[in-house]
């Protein structure tokens, strides 16, 4: 009987150890599940943050693109205006020369210059 009691005692001990290990495993599993849930939550928050940043960067990129386009347009418009002003200045000079030569004003100016030299 002593041996039976000892066997029963060992079995109870093994059963208690087994139950203890099962409880410990269940606690570990709960902790793992909690950590996985936290990781998923953090991942979603990071994903949302990155999408917001992407949206902001794209918006700023479009703004910079628009501003650069306006700057280029202004530059070419200024160059066009400068070239038009130069052409108009040349036309005016030619008109003045044509008026002076056509009306005989140049001949009078040359004659007066010669007379003033004498």
PDB file of C-alpha atoms in Angstrom:
ATOM      1  CA  UNK A   1       0.000   0.000   0.000  1.00  0.00           C
ATOM      2  CA  UNK A   2       2.805   2.255   0.656  1.00  0.00           C
ATOM      3  CA  UNK A   3       3.812   1.986  -2.919  1.00  0.00           C
ATOM      4  CA  UNK A   4       0.287   2.775  -4.099  1.00  0.00           C
ATOM      5  CA  UNK A   5       0.188   5.839  -1.909  1.00  0.00           C
ATOM      6  CA  UNK A   6       3.515   6.951  -3.244  1.00  0.00           C
ATOM      7  CA  UNK A   7       2.348   6.397  -6.813  1.00  0.00           C
ATOM      8  CA  UNK A   8      -0.818   8.363  -6.082  1.00  0.00           C
ATOM      9  CA  UNK A   9       1.198  11.133  -4.544  1.00  0.00           C
ATOM     10  CA  UNK A  10       3.489  11.270  -7.570  1.00  0.00           C
ATOM     11  CA  UNK A  11       0.484  11.329  -9.887  1.00  0.00           C
ATOM     12  CA  UNK A  12      -1.085  14.182  -7.935  1.00  0.00           C
ATOM     13  CA  UNK A  13       2.218  16.040  -8.080  1.00  0.00           C
ATOM     14  CA  UNK A  14       2.500  15.476 -11.826  1.00  0.00           C
ATOM     15  CA  UNK A  15      -1.099  16.554 -12.295  1.00  0.00           C
ATOM     16  CA  UNK A  16      -0.526  19.733 -10.278  1.00  0.00           C
ATOM     17  CA  UNK A  17       2.667  20.439 -12.228  1.00  0.00           C
ATOM     18  CA  UNK A  18       0.799  19.852 -15.444  1.00  0.00           C
ATOM     19  CA  UNK A  19      -1.991  22.210 -14.416  1.00  0.00           C
ATOM     20  CA  UNK A  20       0.576  24.812 -13.372  1.00  0.00           C
ATOM     21  CA  UNK A  21       2.297  24.565 -16.771  1.00  0.00           C
ATOM     22  CA  UNK A  22      -1.035  24.836 -18.558  1.00  0.00           C
ATOM     23  CA  UNK A  23      -1.926  27.995 -16.595  1.00  0.00           C
ATOM     24  CA  UNK A  24       1.486  29.450 -17.335  1.00  0.00           C
ATOM     25  CA  UNK A  25       1.070  28.671 -21.047  1.00  0.00           C
ATOM     26  CA  UNK A  26      -2.377  30.274 -21.048  1.00  0.00           C
ATOM     27  CA  UNK A  27      -0.964  33.422 -19.417  1.00  0.00           C
ATOM     28  CA  UNK A  28       1.833  33.521 -21.985  1.00  0.00           C
ATOM     29  CA  UNK A  29      -0.681  33.082 -24.787  1.00  0.00           C
ATOM     30  CA  UNK A  30      -2.763  35.986 -23.432  1.00  0.00           C
ATOM     31  CA  UNK A  31       0.345  38.169 -23.319  1.00  0.00           C
ATOM     32  CA  UNK A  32       1.288  37.168 -26.868  1.00  0.00           C
ATOM     33  CA  UNK A  33      -2.234  37.909 -28.105  1.00  0.00           C
ATOM     34  CA  UNK A  34      -2.129  41.312 -26.386  1.00  0.00           C
ATOM     35  CA  UNK A  35       1.246  42.099 -27.986  1.00  0.00           C
ATOM     36  CA  UNK A  36      -0.029  41.068 -31.417  1.00  0.00           C
ATOM     37  CA  UNK A  37      -3.068  43.308 -30.971  1.00  0.00           C
ATOM     38  CA  UNK A  38      -0.806  46.215 -29.980  1.00  0.00           C
ATOM     39  CA  UNK A  39       1.413  45.608 -33.007  1.00  0.00           C
ATOM     40  CA  UNK A  40      -1.619  45.630 -35.310  1.00  0.00           C
ATOM     41  CA  UNK A  41      -2.872  48.851 -33.735  1.00  0.00           C
ATOM     42  CA  UNK A  42       0.552  50.478 -34.070  1.00  0.00           C
ATOM     43  CA  UNK A  43       0.802  49.294 -37.656  1.00  0.00           C
ATOM     44  CA  UNK A  44      -2.565  50.815 -38.532  1.00  0.00           C
ATOM     45  CA  UNK A  45      -1.672  54.100 -36.831  1.00  0.00           C
ATOM     46  CA  UNK A  46       1.642  54.214 -38.695  1.00  0.00           C
ATOM     47  CA  UNK A  47      -0.097  53.430 -41.970  1.00  0.00           C
ATOM     48  CA  UNK A  48      -2.615  56.237 -41.424  1.00  0.00           C
ATOM     49  CA  UNK A  49       0.195  58.644 -40.506  1.00  0.00           C
ATOM     50  CA  UNK A  50       2.156  57.729 -43.628  1.00  0.00           C
ATOM     51  CA  UNK A  51      -0.911  58.214 -45.816  1.00  0.00           C
ATOM     52  CA  UNK A  52      -1.440  61.662 -44.292  1.00  0.00           C
ATOM     53  CA  UNK A  53       2.204  62.563 -44.895  1.00  0.00           C
ATOM     54  CA  UNK A  54       1.950  61.297 -48.467  1.00  0.00           C
ATOM     55  CA  UNK A  55      -1.121  63.428 -49.038  1.00  0.00           C
ATOM     56  CA  UNK A  56       0.622  66.507 -47.657  1.00  0.00           C
ATOM     57  CA  UNK A  57       3.759  65.901 -49.726  1.00  0.00           C
ATOM     58  CA  UNK A  58       1.717  65.437 -52.903  1.00  0.00           C
ATOM     59  CA  UNK A  59      -0.209  68.628 -52.176  1.00  0.00           C
ATOM     60  CA  UNK A  60       2.976  70.593 -51.603  1.00  0.00           C
ATOM     61  CA  UNK A  61       4.497  69.088 -54.733  1.00  0.00           C
ATOM     62  CA  UNK A  62       1.525  70.250 -56.786  1.00  0.00           C
ATOM     63  CA  UNK A  63       1.787  73.718 -55.235  1.00  0.00           C
ATOM     64  CA  UNK A  64       5.487  73.914 -56.085  1.00  0.00           C
ATOM     65  CA  UNK A  65       4.754  72.680 -59.598  1.00  0.00           C
ATOM     66  CA  UNK A  66       2.144  75.411 -60.074  1.00  0.00           C
ATOM     67  CA  UNK A  67       4.469  78.092 -58.706  1.00  0.00           C
ATOM     68  CA  UNK A  68       7.303  76.935 -60.949  1.00  0.00           C
ATOM     69  CA  UNK A  69       4.975  77.037 -63.947  1.00  0.00           C
ATOM     70  CA  UNK A  70       3.960  80.603 -63.081  1.00  0.00           C
ATOM     71  CA  UNK A  71       7.604  81.596 -62.655  1.00  0.00           C
ATOM     72  CA  UNK A  72       8.516  80.174 -66.060  1.00  0.00           C
ATOM     73  CA  UNK A  73       5.534  81.913 -67.681  1.00  0.00           C
ATOM     74  CA  UNK A  74       6.507  85.235 -66.096  1.00  0.00           C
ATOM     75  CA  UNK A  75      10.101  84.837 -67.220  1.00  0.00           C
ATOM     76  CA  UNK A  76       9.133  84.160 -70.832  1.00  0.00           C
ATOM     77  CA  UNK A  77       6.521  86.915 -70.792  1.00  0.00           C
ATOM     78  CA  UNK A  78       9.168  89.380 -69.568  1.00  0.00           C
ATOM     79  CA  UNK A  79      11.581  88.266 -72.286  1.00  0.00           C
ATOM     80  CA  UNK A  80       8.837  88.649 -74.898  1.00  0.00           C
ATOM     81  CA  UNK A  81       8.011  92.137 -73.633  1.00  0.00           C
ATOM     82  CA  UNK A  82      11.695  93.115 -73.706  1.00  0.00           C
ATOM     83  CA  UNK A  83      12.075  91.879 -77.278  1.00  0.00           C
ATOM     84  CA  UNK A  84       8.892  93.679 -78.343  1.00  0.00           C
ATOM     85  CA  UNK A  85      10.172  96.904 -76.724  1.00  0.00           C
ATOM     86  CA  UNK A  86      13.487  96.590 -78.591  1.00  0.00           C
ATOM     87  CA  UNK A  87      11.679  96.077 -81.894  1.00  0.00           C
ATOM     88  CA  UNK A  88       9.432  99.071 -81.225  1.00  0.00           C
ATOM     89  CA  UNK A  89      12.483 101.224 -80.346  1.00  0.00           C
ATOM     90  CA  UNK A  90      14.185 100.281 -83.624  1.00  0.00           C
ATOM     91  CA  UNK A  91      11.013 101.052 -85.560  1.00  0.00           C
ATOM     92  CA  UNK A  92      10.753 104.467 -83.889  1.00  0.00           C
ATOM     93  CA  UNK A  93      14.386 105.283 -84.711  1.00  0.00           C
ATOM     94  CA  UNK A  94      13.846 104.331 -88.343  1.00  0.00           C
ATOM     95  CA  UNK A  95      10.696 106.470 -88.459  1.00  0.00           C
ATOM     96  CA  UNK A  96      12.567 109.463 -87.012  1.00  0.00           C
ATOM     97  CA  UNK A  97      15.385 109.049 -89.538  1.00  0.00           C
ATOM     98  CA  UNK A  98      12.865 108.702 -92.371  1.00  0.00           C
ATOM     99  CA  UNK A  99      11.020 111.844 -91.230  1.00  0.00           C
ATOM    100  CA  UNK A 100      14.223 113.854 -91.031  1.00  0.00           C
ATOM    101  CA  UNK A 101      15.454 112.710 -94.427  1.00  0.00           C
ATOM    102  CA  UNK A 102      12.054 112.895 -96.064  1.00  0.00           C
ATOM    103  CA  UNK A 103      11.219 116.409 -94.989  1.00  0.00           C
ATOM    104  CA  UNK A 104      14.581 117.866 -95.870  1.00  0.00           C
ATOM    105  CA  UNK A 105      15.322 118.546 -92.250  1.00  0.00           C
ATOM    106  CA  UNK A 106      18.637 116.734 -92.521  1.00  0.00           C
ATOM    107  CA  UNK A 107      19.759 118.943 -95.394  1.00  0.00           C
ATOM    108  CA  UNK A 108      18.846 122.063 -93.400  1.00  0.00           C
ATOM    109  CA  UNK A 109      20.663 120.684 -90.325  1.00  0.00           C
ATOM    110  CA  UNK A 110      23.786 119.936 -92.401  1.00  0.00           C
ATOM    111  CA  UNK A 111      23.630 123.394 -94.044  1.00  0.00           C
ATOM    112  CA  UNK A 112      23.332 125.108 -90.653  1.00  0.00           C
ATOM    113  CA  UNK A 113      26.222 123.084 -89.331  1.00  0.00           C
ATOM    114  CA  UNK A 114      28.403 124.067 -92.285  1.00  0.00           C
ATOM    115  CA  UNK A 115      27.440 127.737 -91.946  1.00  0.00           C
ATOM    116  CA  UNK A 116      28.137 127.731 -88.219  1.00  0.00           C
ATOM    117  CA  UNK A 117      31.635 126.370 -88.908  1.00  0.00           C
ATOM    118  CA  UNK A 118      32.531 129.218 -91.233  1.00  0.00           C
TER     119      UNK A 118
END
